Structures are given as C-alpha cells and as structure tokens.
mmCIF file of C-alpha atoms and ligand atoms in Angstrom:
data_model
loop_
_atom_site.group_PDB
_atom_site.id
_atom_site.type_symbol
_atom_site.label_atom_id
_atom_site.label_comp_id
_atom_site.label_asym_id
_atom_site.label_seq_id
_atom_site.Cartn_x
_atom_site.Cartn_y
_atom_site.Cartn_z
ATOM 1 C CA MET M 1 0.000 0.000 0.000
ATOM 2 C CA THR M 2 1.257 3.492 -0.791
ATOM 3 C CA ASP M 3 1.453 6.064 1.987
ATOM 4 C CA THR M 4 -1.499 7.935 0.544
ATOM 5 C CA ALA M 5 -3.579 4.776 0.386
ATOM 6 C CA ALA M 6 -2.623 4.010 3.980
ATOM 7 C CA GLU M 7 -3.644 7.514 5.020
ATOM 8 C CA ALA M 8 -6.945 7.194 3.188
ATOM 9 C CA GLY M 9 -7.473 3.884 5.004
ATOM 10 C CA ASP M 10 -6.700 5.555 8.329
ATOM 11 C CA ALA M 11 -9.146 8.343 7.564
ATOM 12 C CA ALA M 12 -11.857 5.836 6.640
ATOM 13 C CA ALA M 13 -11.243 3.927 9.867
ATOM 14 C CA ARG M 14 -11.424 7.176 11.831
ATOM 15 C CA ASP M 15 -14.710 8.096 10.174
ATOM 16 C CA ALA M 16 -16.121 4.660 10.938
ATOM 17 C CA ARG M 17 -15.080 5.018 14.560
ATOM 18 C CA ALA M 18 -16.592 8.470 14.799
ATOM 19 C CA ARG M 19 -19.861 7.113 13.360
ATOM 20 C CA ALA M 20 -19.839 4.198 15.774
ATOM 21 C CA VAL M 21 -19.222 6.508 18.713
ATOM 22 C CA ARG M 22 -21.973 8.883 17.578
ATOM 23 C CA ALA M 23 -24.329 5.950 17.225
ATOM 24 C CA THR M 24 -23.835 5.120 20.890
ATOM 25 C CA GLY M 25 -24.747 8.673 21.775
ATOM 26 C CA ALA M 26 -21.339 9.942 22.890
ATOM 27 C CA GLY M 27 -20.217 13.390 21.934
ATOM 28 C CA VAL M 28 -23.596 14.896 22.641
ATOM 29 C CA ALA M 29 -22.409 17.512 25.073
ATOM 30 C CA SER M 30 -25.422 17.948 27.281
ATOM 31 C CA PRO M 31 -24.675 19.522 30.648
ATOM 32 C CA ALA M 32 -27.706 17.661 31.988
ATOM 33 C CA ALA M 33 -26.090 14.292 31.328
ATOM 34 C CA PRO M 34 -22.567 14.203 32.681
ATOM 35 C CA VAL M 35 -20.512 11.162 31.771
ATOM 36 C CA ILE M 36 -19.286 10.779 35.349
ATOM 37 C CA ARG M 37 -21.058 12.084 38.413
ATOM 38 C CA THR M 38 -20.250 11.300 42.039
ATOM 39 C CA ARG M 39 -22.029 12.450 45.158
ATOM 40 C CA GLY M 40 -20.350 12.275 48.547
ATOM 41 C CA LEU M 41 -18.135 9.478 47.257
ATOM 42 C CA THR M 42 -15.982 8.236 50.122
ATOM 43 C CA LYS M 43 -13.484 5.412 50.558
ATOM 44 C CA ARG M 44 -11.944 4.561 53.868
ATOM 45 C CA TYR M 45 -9.369 1.804 53.804
ATOM 46 C CA ARG M 46 -8.775 0.106 57.119
ATOM 47 C CA GLY M 47 -7.687 2.729 59.658
ATOM 48 C CA GLY M 48 -6.574 6.265 59.054
ATOM 49 C CA ARG M 49 -8.278 9.136 57.309
ATOM 50 C CA PRO M 50 -10.394 8.492 54.196
ATOM 51 C CA ALA M 51 -8.442 8.045 50.951
ATOM 52 C CA VAL M 52 -11.362 9.746 49.185
ATOM 53 C CA ASP M 53 -13.560 12.026 51.247
ATOM 54 C CA GLY M 54 -17.021 13.210 50.181
ATOM 55 C CA LEU M 55 -16.179 13.652 46.512
ATOM 56 C CA ASP M 56 -18.684 15.495 44.271
ATOM 57 C CA LEU M 57 -17.267 15.209 40.767
ATOM 58 C CA THR M 58 -18.992 16.114 37.502
ATOM 59 C CA VAL M 59 -17.376 15.232 34.191
ATOM 60 C CA PRO M 60 -19.225 16.800 31.231
ATOM 61 C CA ALA M 61 -19.821 14.736 28.103
ATOM 62 C CA GLY M 62 -17.281 15.464 25.377
ATOM 63 C CA SER M 63 -14.703 16.904 27.772
ATOM 64 C CA VAL M 64 -11.063 15.968 28.177
ATOM 65 C CA PHE M 65 -11.004 15.990 31.952
ATOM 66 C CA GLY M 66 -7.750 16.196 33.888
ATOM 67 C CA PHE M 67 -7.765 14.682 37.382
ATOM 68 C CA LEU M 68 -4.916 16.298 39.279
ATOM 69 C CA GLY M 69 -3.417 15.818 42.693
ATOM 70 C CA PRO M 70 -0.223 15.006 44.555
ATOM 71 C CA ASN M 71 0.804 11.404 45.284
ATOM 72 C CA GLY M 72 -1.635 9.754 47.646
ATOM 73 C CA SER M 73 -4.409 12.321 47.136
ATOM 74 C CA GLY M 74 -6.944 9.653 46.126
ATOM 75 C CA LYS M 75 -6.936 9.706 42.323
ATOM 76 C CA THR M 76 -6.466 5.990 41.727
ATOM 77 C CA THR M 77 -8.868 5.130 44.554
ATOM 78 C CA THR M 78 -11.510 7.308 42.886
ATOM 79 C CA ILE M 79 -10.892 5.700 39.497
ATOM 80 C CA ARG M 80 -11.137 2.213 41.038
ATOM 81 C CA MET M 81 -14.517 3.096 42.508
ATOM 82 C CA LEU M 82 -15.705 4.579 39.199
ATOM 83 C CA MET M 83 -14.755 1.371 37.407
ATOM 84 C CA GLY M 84 -16.435 -0.821 40.010
ATOM 85 C CA LEU M 85 -13.143 -2.415 41.062
ATOM 86 C CA ILE M 86 -13.648 -1.479 44.724
ATOM 87 C CA ASP M 87 -16.787 -0.545 46.637
ATOM 88 C CA PRO M 88 -17.157 2.918 48.138
ATOM 89 C CA THR M 89 -17.532 3.155 51.916
ATOM 90 C CA SER M 90 -20.354 5.648 51.290
ATOM 91 C CA GLY M 91 -21.699 7.949 48.605
ATOM 92 C CA THR M 92 -22.646 7.242 45.002
ATOM 93 C CA ALA M 93 -20.991 7.133 41.594
ATOM 94 C CA GLU M 94 -22.685 7.225 38.193
ATOM 95 C CA VAL M 95 -20.855 6.435 34.968
ATOM 96 C CA LEU M 96 -22.657 6.996 31.651
ATOM 97 C CA GLY M 97 -25.762 7.752 33.668
ATOM 98 C CA ARG M 98 -25.830 4.408 35.467
ATOM 99 C CA PRO M 99 -24.868 3.544 39.053
ATOM 100 C CA MET M 100 -21.530 1.909 39.767
ATOM 101 C CA PRO M 101 -20.616 -0.724 40.763
ATOM 102 C CA GLU M 102 -24.173 -2.096 40.267
ATOM 103 C CA ALA M 103 -24.280 -1.433 36.502
ATOM 104 C CA ALA M 104 -20.690 -2.510 35.812
ATOM 105 C CA ARG M 105 -21.727 -5.236 33.360
ATOM 106 C CA THR M 106 -23.533 -2.849 31.041
ATOM 107 C CA VAL M 107 -21.330 0.206 31.574
ATOM 108 C CA LEU M 108 -17.836 -1.239 31.326
ATOM 109 C CA PRO M 109 -18.029 -2.438 27.690
ATOM 110 C CA GLU M 110 -18.482 1.215 26.726
ATOM 111 C CA VAL M 111 -15.521 2.340 28.806
ATOM 112 C CA GLY M 112 -11.864 1.868 27.940
ATOM 113 C CA ALA M 113 -9.643 1.950 31.017
ATOM 114 C CA LEU M 114 -5.946 1.989 31.767
ATOM 115 C CA ILE M 115 -5.299 1.864 35.500
ATOM 116 C CA GLU M 116 -1.856 1.769 37.120
ATOM 117 C CA GLY M 117 -0.202 -0.465 34.576
ATOM 118 C CA PRO M 118 -2.165 -2.895 32.421
ATOM 119 C CA ALA M 119 -2.500 -6.599 33.150
ATOM 120 C CA LEU M 120 -0.417 -8.330 30.487
ATOM 121 C CA TYR M 121 0.774 -11.855 29.817
ATOM 122 C CA GLY M 122 4.558 -11.504 29.817
ATOM 123 C CA PHE M 123 5.122 -14.662 27.793
ATOM 124 C CA LEU M 124 2.885 -13.457 24.959
ATOM 125 C CA ASN M 125 3.952 -10.832 22.467
ATOM 126 C CA GLY M 126 2.169 -7.502 22.188
ATOM 127 C CA ARG M 127 -0.091 -8.564 19.333
ATOM 128 C CA ASP M 128 -1.121 -11.826 21.028
ATOM 129 C CA ASN M 129 -1.929 -9.932 24.233
ATOM 130 C CA LEU M 130 -4.287 -7.708 22.264
ATOM 131 C CA LEU M 131 -5.809 -10.678 20.431
ATOM 132 C CA ARG M 132 -6.576 -12.154 23.863
ATOM 133 C CA TYR M 133 -8.196 -8.937 25.031
ATOM 134 C CA ASP M 134 -10.273 -8.774 21.878
ATOM 135 C CA ARG M 135 -11.328 -12.413 22.186
ATOM 136 C CA ALA M 136 -12.544 -11.738 25.731
ATOM 137 C CA ASP M 137 -15.042 -9.208 24.347
ATOM 138 C CA PRO M 138 -18.187 -11.129 23.355
ATOM 139 C CA THR M 139 -19.337 -8.290 21.103
ATOM 140 C CA ALA M 140 -16.105 -8.240 19.050
ATOM 141 C CA ASP M 141 -16.455 -9.758 15.561
ATOM 142 C CA PRO M 142 -13.769 -12.472 15.194
ATOM 143 C CA ARG M 143 -13.545 -11.897 11.424
ATOM 144 C CA THR M 144 -12.221 -8.365 11.876
ATOM 145 C CA ARG M 145 -10.114 -9.166 14.952
ATOM 146 C CA ARG M 146 -6.683 -9.005 13.259
ATOM 147 C CA ALA M 147 -7.451 -5.724 11.537
ATOM 148 C CA ARG M 148 -8.725 -4.232 14.806
ATOM 149 C CA VAL M 149 -5.625 -5.342 16.690
ATOM 150 C CA ASP M 150 -3.279 -4.059 13.976
ATOM 151 C CA GLU M 151 -5.024 -0.719 13.943
ATOM 152 C CA ALA M 152 -4.810 -0.393 17.740
ATOM 153 C CA LEU M 153 -1.100 -1.281 17.624
ATOM 154 C CA ALA M 154 -0.494 1.321 14.931
ATOM 155 C CA ARG M 155 -2.423 3.953 16.859
ATOM 156 C CA VAL M 156 -0.123 3.689 19.880
ATOM 157 C CA GLY M 157 3.059 3.339 17.830
ATOM 158 C CA LEU M 158 3.697 -0.314 18.662
ATOM 159 C CA ALA M 159 3.354 -1.845 15.180
ATOM 160 C CA ALA M 160 7.089 -2.516 14.863
ATOM 161 C CA ALA M 161 7.416 -3.931 18.408
ATOM 162 C CA SER M 162 4.248 -6.047 18.302
ATOM 163 C CA GLY M 163 6.179 -9.321 17.902
ATOM 164 C CA LYS M 164 8.224 -8.805 21.077
ATOM 165 C CA LYS M 165 7.210 -10.574 24.298
ATOM 166 C CA ALA M 166 5.421 -8.246 26.720
ATOM 167 C CA LYS M 167 7.862 -9.104 29.526
ATOM 168 C CA GLN M 168 10.602 -7.590 27.353
ATOM 169 C CA TYR M 169 8.644 -4.349 26.966
ATOM 170 C CA SER M 170 9.823 -1.194 28.674
ATOM 171 C CA LEU M 171 7.447 0.604 31.071
ATOM 172 C CA GLY M 172 6.435 3.028 28.318
ATOM 173 C CA MET M 173 5.817 0.185 25.858
ATOM 174 C CA LYS M 174 3.608 -1.596 28.416
ATOM 175 C CA GLN M 175 1.677 1.642 28.918
ATOM 176 C CA ARG M 176 1.179 1.900 25.169
ATOM 177 C CA LEU M 177 -0.008 -1.695 24.950
ATOM 178 C CA GLY M 178 -2.507 -1.074 27.756
ATOM 179 C CA LEU M 179 -3.770 1.939 25.884
ATOM 180 C CA ALA M 180 -4.085 -0.119 22.693
ATOM 181 C CA ALA M 181 -6.251 -2.605 24.636
ATOM 182 C CA ALA M 182 -8.496 0.255 25.746
ATOM 183 C CA LEU M 183 -8.817 1.364 22.117
ATOM 184 C CA LEU M 184 -9.861 -1.961 20.609
ATOM 185 C CA ARG M 185 -13.435 -0.796 20.229
ATOM 186 C CA PRO M 186 -15.069 2.619 20.074
ATOM 187 C CA ARG M 187 -15.692 3.877 23.586
ATOM 188 C CA ARG M 188 -17.910 6.566 24.967
ATOM 189 C CA LEU M 189 -15.473 7.102 27.807
ATOM 190 C CA LEU M 190 -11.762 6.492 28.237
ATOM 191 C CA VAL M 191 -10.371 6.471 31.780
ATOM 192 C CA LEU M 192 -6.595 6.746 31.881
ATOM 193 C CA ASP M 193 -4.698 6.687 35.174
ATOM 194 C CA GLU M 194 -1.373 8.433 34.562
ATOM 195 C CA PRO M 195 -1.264 7.506 30.859
ATOM 196 C CA THR M 196 2.072 9.188 30.243
ATOM 197 C CA ASN M 197 3.773 7.371 33.140
ATOM 198 C CA GLY M 198 7.056 5.983 31.842
ATOM 199 C CA LEU M 199 6.766 7.522 28.408
ATOM 200 C CA ASP M 200 9.569 9.473 26.768
ATOM 201 C CA PRO M 201 8.823 13.032 25.541
ATOM 202 C CA GLN M 202 8.000 11.773 22.056
ATOM 203 C CA GLY M 203 5.639 9.162 23.542
ATOM 204 C CA MET M 204 3.958 11.840 25.663
ATOM 205 C CA ARG M 205 3.446 13.957 22.584
ATOM 206 C CA GLU M 206 1.892 11.026 20.763
ATOM 207 C CA ILE M 207 -0.485 10.301 23.651
ATOM 208 C CA ARG M 208 -1.462 13.950 23.683
ATOM 209 C CA LEU M 209 -2.250 13.836 19.973
ATOM 210 C CA LEU M 210 -4.148 10.593 20.421
ATOM 211 C CA VAL M 211 -6.244 12.032 23.258
ATOM 212 C CA ARG M 212 -7.100 15.059 21.112
ATOM 213 C CA GLU M 213 -8.023 12.806 18.201
ATOM 214 C CA LEU M 214 -10.263 10.633 20.396
ATOM 215 C CA ALA M 215 -11.924 13.712 21.845
ATOM 216 C CA ALA M 216 -12.569 15.026 18.332
ATOM 217 C CA GLU M 217 -14.299 11.722 17.574
ATOM 218 C CA GLY M 218 -16.618 12.301 20.516
ATOM 219 C CA THR M 219 -15.024 10.172 23.231
ATOM 220 C CA THR M 220 -14.943 11.736 26.686
ATOM 221 C CA VAL M 221 -11.472 11.286 28.151
ATOM 222 C CA PHE M 222 -10.851 11.280 31.910
ATOM 223 C CA LEU M 223 -7.171 11.207 32.746
ATOM 224 C CA SER M 224 -5.159 11.571 35.889
ATOM 225 C CA SER M 225 -1.763 13.166 35.759
ATOM 226 C CA HIS M 226 0.935 14.889 37.715
ATOM 227 C CA LEU M 227 2.038 16.897 34.735
ATOM 228 C CA LEU M 228 0.271 20.210 34.938
ATOM 229 C CA ASP M 229 1.518 21.535 31.648
ATOM 230 C CA GLU M 230 0.321 18.339 29.984
ATOM 231 C CA ILE M 231 -3.123 18.886 31.490
ATOM 232 C CA GLU M 232 -3.071 22.511 30.456
ATOM 233 C CA GLN M 233 -2.244 21.535 26.880
ATOM 234 C CA VAL M 234 -4.738 18.754 26.392
ATOM 235 C CA CYS M 235 -7.613 19.115 28.860
ATOM 236 C CA THR M 236 -10.746 21.217 28.565
ATOM 237 C CA HIS M 237 -11.691 20.667 32.214
ATOM 238 C CA ALA M 238 -9.832 19.690 35.370
ATOM 239 C CA ALA M 239 -10.327 18.821 39.010
ATOM 240 C CA VAL M 240 -7.741 19.189 41.737
ATOM 241 C CA MET M 241 -7.560 16.726 44.643
ATOM 242 C CA ALA M 242 -5.632 17.101 47.890
ATOM 243 C CA ARG M 243 -5.741 14.631 50.810
ATOM 244 C CA GLY M 244 -8.770 12.862 49.394
ATOM 245 C CA ARG M 245 -10.827 16.001 48.995
ATOM 246 C CA LEU M 246 -11.834 17.874 45.890
ATOM 247 C CA ILE M 247 -10.362 21.367 46.002
ATOM 248 C CA VAL M 248 -11.765 22.739 42.759
ATOM 249 C CA GLN M 249 -13.146 21.638 39.403
ATOM 250 C CA GLY M 250 -14.084 23.441 36.221
ATOM 251 C CA PRO M 251 -12.889 24.537 32.795
ATOM 252 C CA VAL M 252 -9.079 24.651 32.629
ATOM 253 C CA ALA M 253 -9.102 28.220 31.314
ATOM 254 C CA ASP M 254 -11.055 29.362 34.395
ATOM 255 C CA LEU M 255 -8.783 27.485 36.795
ATOM 256 C CA ALA M 256 -5.628 28.971 35.288
ATOM 257 C CA ALA M 257 -7.194 32.440 35.259
ATOM 258 C CA SER M 258 -8.076 32.076 38.947
ATOM 259 C CA ALA M 259 -4.387 31.923 39.766
ATOM 260 C CA ARG M 260 -3.069 35.397 40.447
ATOM 261 C CA GLY M 261 -0.284 36.245 38.066
ATOM 262 C CA ARG M 262 3.150 37.356 39.215
ATOM 263 C CA LEU M 263 4.753 40.716 38.731
ATOM 264 C CA ALA M 264 8.212 40.161 37.284
ATOM 265 C CA VAL M 265 11.040 42.686 37.180
ATOM 266 C CA THR M 266 14.455 42.083 35.704
ATOM 267 C CA THR M 267 17.049 44.523 36.988
ATOM 268 C CA PRO M 268 20.705 44.763 37.979
ATOM 269 C CA ASP M 269 19.446 46.422 41.207
ATOM 270 C CA PRO M 270 17.175 43.753 42.730
ATOM 271 C CA GLY M 271 17.771 44.874 46.355
ATOM 272 C CA ASP M 272 16.534 48.423 45.746
ATOM 273 C CA ALA M 273 13.690 47.131 43.582
ATOM 274 C CA ALA M 274 12.517 44.774 46.358
ATOM 275 C CA ARG M 275 12.595 47.589 48.915
ATOM 276 C CA ILE M 276 10.558 49.925 46.713
ATOM 277 C CA LEU M 277 7.989 47.265 45.810
ATOM 278 C CA LYS M 278 7.600 46.402 49.486
ATOM 279 C CA GLU M 279 7.071 50.094 50.305
ATOM 280 C CA HIS M 280 4.253 50.045 47.743
ATOM 281 C CA GLY M 281 2.570 47.157 49.556
ATOM 282 C CA LEU M 282 3.514 44.290 47.276
ATOM 283 C CA THR M 283 3.688 40.844 48.864
ATOM 284 C CA GLY M 284 5.234 37.461 48.107
ATOM 285 C CA LEU M 285 8.547 38.912 46.961
ATOM 286 C CA SER M 286 11.268 36.573 45.817
ATOM 287 C CA THR M 287 14.570 37.256 44.122
ATOM 288 C CA ASP M 288 16.564 34.969 41.854
ATOM 289 C CA GLY M 289 19.688 36.727 40.547
ATOM 290 C CA ASP M 290 18.580 39.749 38.578
ATOM 291 C CA ARG M 291 14.950 38.593 38.468
ATOM 292 C CA LEU M 292 12.488 39.704 41.086
ATOM 293 C CA THR M 293 8.910 38.498 41.334
ATOM 294 C CA ALA M 294 5.972 39.399 43.557
ATOM 295 C CA ASP M 295 2.272 38.620 43.796
ATOM 296 C CA ALA M 296 0.530 40.683 41.145
ATOM 297 C CA PRO M 297 -0.788 43.889 42.739
ATOM 298 C CA PRO M 298 -4.559 44.453 42.985
ATOM 299 C CA ALA M 299 -6.231 45.989 39.949
ATOM 300 C CA ALA M 300 -6.419 49.386 41.731
ATOM 301 C CA VAL M 301 -2.634 49.733 41.526
ATOM 302 C CA ASP M 302 -1.501 51.294 38.244
ATOM 303 C CA LEU M 303 1.466 49.359 36.924
ATOM 304 C CA ALA M 304 2.786 52.526 35.257
ATOM 305 C CA ASP M 305 3.045 54.215 38.691
ATOM 306 C CA LEU M 306 4.856 51.219 40.080
ATOM 307 C CA ASN M 307 7.349 51.228 37.228
ATOM 308 C CA ALA M 308 7.844 54.985 37.583
ATOM 309 C CA ALA M 309 8.502 54.510 41.327
ATOM 310 C CA LEU M 310 11.200 51.952 40.552
ATOM 311 C CA VAL M 311 12.912 54.135 37.978
ATOM 312 C CA GLY M 312 12.500 57.233 40.170
ATOM 313 C CA GLY M 313 14.185 55.322 43.007
ATOM 314 C CA GLY M 314 17.246 54.679 40.833
ATOM 315 C CA VAL M 315 16.379 51.125 39.802
ATOM 316 C CA ARG M 316 17.503 50.295 36.265
ATOM 317 C CA VAL M 317 14.651 48.229 34.804
ATOM 318 C CA ARG M 318 15.330 45.784 31.974
ATOM 319 C CA PHE M 319 11.931 44.052 32.070
ATOM 320 C CA PHE M 320 8.731 44.868 33.880
ATOM 321 C CA GLY M 321 5.396 43.092 33.500
ATOM 322 C CA VAL M 322 2.741 40.798 34.930
ATOM 323 C CA GLU M 323 3.000 37.155 33.928
ATOM 324 C CA ARG M 324 -0.259 35.278 33.581
ATOM 325 C CA GLY M 325 -0.987 32.660 36.250
ATOM 326 C CA SER M 326 -0.524 29.085 35.095
ATOM 327 C CA LEU M 327 -2.410 25.994 36.126
ATOM 328 C CA GLU M 328 0.644 25.148 38.219
ATOM 329 C CA ASP M 329 0.324 28.420 40.146
ATOM 330 C CA ALA M 330 -3.340 27.625 40.733
ATOM 331 C CA PHE M 331 -2.488 24.097 41.832
ATOM 332 C CA VAL M 332 0.178 25.156 44.314
ATOM 333 C CA ALA M 333 -2.033 27.928 45.669
ATOM 334 C CA LEU M 334 -5.013 25.590 46.007
ATOM 335 C CA THR M 335 -3.338 22.530 47.490
ATOM 336 C CA GLY M 336 -0.936 24.668 49.506
ATOM 337 C CA GLU M 337 1.588 21.873 49.368
ATOM 338 C CA GLY M 338 2.900 21.629 45.843
ATOM 339 C CA PHE M 339 3.737 18.031 45.156
ATOM 340 C CA ASP M 340 4.690 16.907 48.647
ATOM 341 C CA VAL M 341 3.010 13.711 49.778
ATOM 342 C CA ALA M 342 0.608 14.292 52.633
ATOM 343 C CA GLY M 343 1.504 12.224 55.731
HETATM 344 N N1 ATP O 1 -5.240 -0.886 49.011
HETATM 345 C C1 ATP O 1 -5.034 0.099 49.881
HETATM 346 N N2 ATP O 1 -5.073 -0.149 51.226
HETATM 347 C C2 ATP O 1 -4.883 0.853 52.118
HETATM 348 N N3 ATP O 1 -4.635 2.131 51.778
HETATM 349 C C3 ATP O 1 -4.577 2.433 50.473
HETATM 350 C C4 ATP O 1 -4.765 1.431 49.455
HETATM 351 N N4 ATP O 1 -4.655 2.037 48.246
HETATM 352 C C5 ATP O 1 -4.411 3.335 48.497
HETATM 353 N N5 ATP O 1 -4.369 3.579 49.831
HETATM 354 C C6 ATP O 1 -4.153 4.892 50.471
HETATM 355 O O1 ATP O 1 -5.131 5.786 49.985
HETATM 356 C C7 ATP O 1 -4.583 7.066 49.760
HETATM 357 C C8 ATP O 1 -4.858 7.479 48.314
HETATM 358 O O2 ATP O 1 -4.125 6.615 47.452
HETATM 359 P P1 ATP O 1 -4.302 6.649 45.881
HETATM 360 O O3 ATP O 1 -3.556 5.499 45.302
HETATM 361 O O4 ATP O 1 -5.746 6.749 45.565
HETATM 362 O O5 ATP O 1 -3.600 8.034 45.525
HETATM 363 P P2 ATP O 1 -3.186 8.648 44.102
HETATM 364 O O6 ATP O 1 -3.717 10.035 44.118
HETATM 365 O O7 ATP O 1 -3.577 7.744 43.007
HETATM 366 O O8 ATP O 1 -1.600 8.714 44.237
HETATM 367 P P3 ATP O 1 -0.466 8.562 43.090
HETATM 368 O O9 ATP O 1 -0.354 9.904 42.468
HETATM 369 O O10 ATP O 1 0.761 8.244 43.890
HETATM 370 O O11 ATP O 1 -0.854 7.483 42.157
HETATM 371 C C9 ATP O 1 -3.111 6.993 50.134
HETATM 372 O O12 ATP O 1 -2.955 7.498 51.439
HETATM 373 C C10 ATP O 1 -2.816 5.519 50.092
HETATM 374 O O13 ATP O 1 -1.837 5.193 51.033
HETATM 375 MG MG1 MG O 2 -2.483 6.728 41.545
#
C-alpha cells in the first residue's frame, strides 16, 4: 500500500469510529447528562483518614477531563470506585448515567480503562496480548479481529514492536499496549490513570495527539496526571484533589485564570527594587539573581506608577510586567503543598 492509500485507510477507519461513537450517543455535550457524576463518594481503607472524602465530581460529556493531585491524594482510589473495582464506603458514583458498581456489566463495555499499569501476559507478544483482550469481548467480531488489533497497535506506535514478548517491553511500551487494549473498540469514555507514566517526551506527545483525536471523535477522556503543563495543553476541564478532597473543578481556562499572576522585574538592582515594591505594599517577593517576582498587585494599583517609582528610586529596569498565572500556580495555591506527599 502506498502512503497515501494508507492515510486514506486511516481516515476511513477514523470516520467509521466516529460514526460508531456517535451511534452510541457519545459526543452529545449535554450539561444535563454528565458522563461521570459522584455524590459524597468516600473510601476509607482500614484505619486512618479516608483516601477519598465526600467527593462530588462532575465530568461533562465530550470533555477531556484532567484529574490532578499530589501522590496519595486519592486519584487511583476514585478511578477504582468509578470502574467498580472497589466498593465505596459511602456515597454514590454514576458512569454513563448508570450507578456503579451495580451497573458494571452494562457500563464497562463502553468504557476503555488503563489503570496503574495494564495486566499483560509476559510470555505473549504484544499482538497476542491484544488478540486475547479482543477475544474476551463477546461483542467483538472475530472476522475483523486481526485488523482491529493491527489498527490499535499502529495507533499507539507499537506496530514494529508487536512481535516482542510483553515481559521484554519497557514501562512506556507496556503503557502503550494497555492503551491499545483500551482502544480496541469505540468507547464513549476512556479512563486513563497516569497515561504518560514511563513515556519518553515523544511518547507523551503522541499520547497527547491521540487524546485530542479521540476527543474530536466524541469520546470523553478522563485522565489523571501529575504533569500540569500536559493537562493545560490537552484538557478542557480539570479537578484538583488534595488529601482525598476535591479542592476545585471546572474549565481549565477558568482554573488557570483564577491563579493570580506574578509581577516580574528584571534589573541589575534587585535589592533596591525589592525595597521599593515592598514600600508600595507588594507581597510574596522573591529574588533569583537579577529577576524579582511578587504577587501581582490588585487591579487598583496602576502598573505605570509602580514602574515609575522603581525608575525614580534609581532602579535600572530591563523588564517589567505581569506574567499570567498558570495551572501550576493555581495548583500550588489551592493545594498549599505543591507536590509533597501528605503524611
Ligand atoms: N489498598 C489500599 N489499602 C490501604 N490504603 C490504600 C490502598 N490504596 C491506596 N491507599 C491509600 O489511599 C490514599 C490514596 O491513594 P491513591 O492510590 O488513591 O492516591 P493517588 O492520588 O492515586 O496517588 P499517586 O499519584 O501516587 O498514584 C493513600 O494514602 C494511600 O496510602
Ligand atoms: Mg495513583
């Protein structure tokens, strides 16, 4: 097959998938029918504080939803409850409008999931692992099995390595194979727990592209991650967890905007600049070489006056401006702990 023919084939397969997904009703972004909804969802493992504590989560249909939080904040525990793998201590979870874990049998075939490393047979090669997964799906047509498996392998960039035994796969290759298993059939929802774990930068980029492509086809994607810039690049919505509790959720653009920006000044006179900014009531000052930053002043303060005060005080200013808050700023401000593991 020529490259163009292969591309045309890919496009046809994509169209077919998009049609199949539409036929199942995904991609209809109705705020009234979230794809995931939890109410007071709580999990208490034996002893200690709850791993997940009164979680009210709403994942809109058609969103790419980033589930953020430091290590141990309850992300995987939440995902396990959503997928019916463990029972909540209290509260409720609905996936695709049906209660979990009660409706697991009908819900799970429409959900592709990759949770903390896929279950693979090490002695089988990548392709045979996928053939096994596909065979386990009673709705999968055996006549198109090979084509489906080959397409899934190609989608995650494993075509060339598909003959290698899974136990010889690197962490990133195992992650890719798990993702391929989740992609064997069109899904209304993909749940990915740290999908870029173990991937190299190129692999991360490919996953990002893949997530965007799936979202464009109408699949809702729920993914947990530590990588805030990844979330910022790929997600439409996000939720932030800390110590088992939901801190905030909403559109990514709103979350990033909620973070106060930082005033940044570059100057060969950082000591004088810091003194003058402090005199003008600025807080959160920090100096790194010739770069000084502070919490952005309230809107009532005219930046021009502030700059004039610096220059008038003999400070030679090379750069002066307010830098927009990032999702990372919002995250650190909201969790108050950065990425430290809570005890
Ligand atoms: N099987 C278990 N038994 C007891 N405690 C558990 C179990 N699994 C998780 N926990 C505890 O529940 C809390 C939340 O863990 P969880 O794995 O959900 O966090 P996470 O946000 O996924 O973290 P990470 O980013 O490291 O994957 C932690 O305090 C953890 O120690
Ligand atoms: Mg986890």
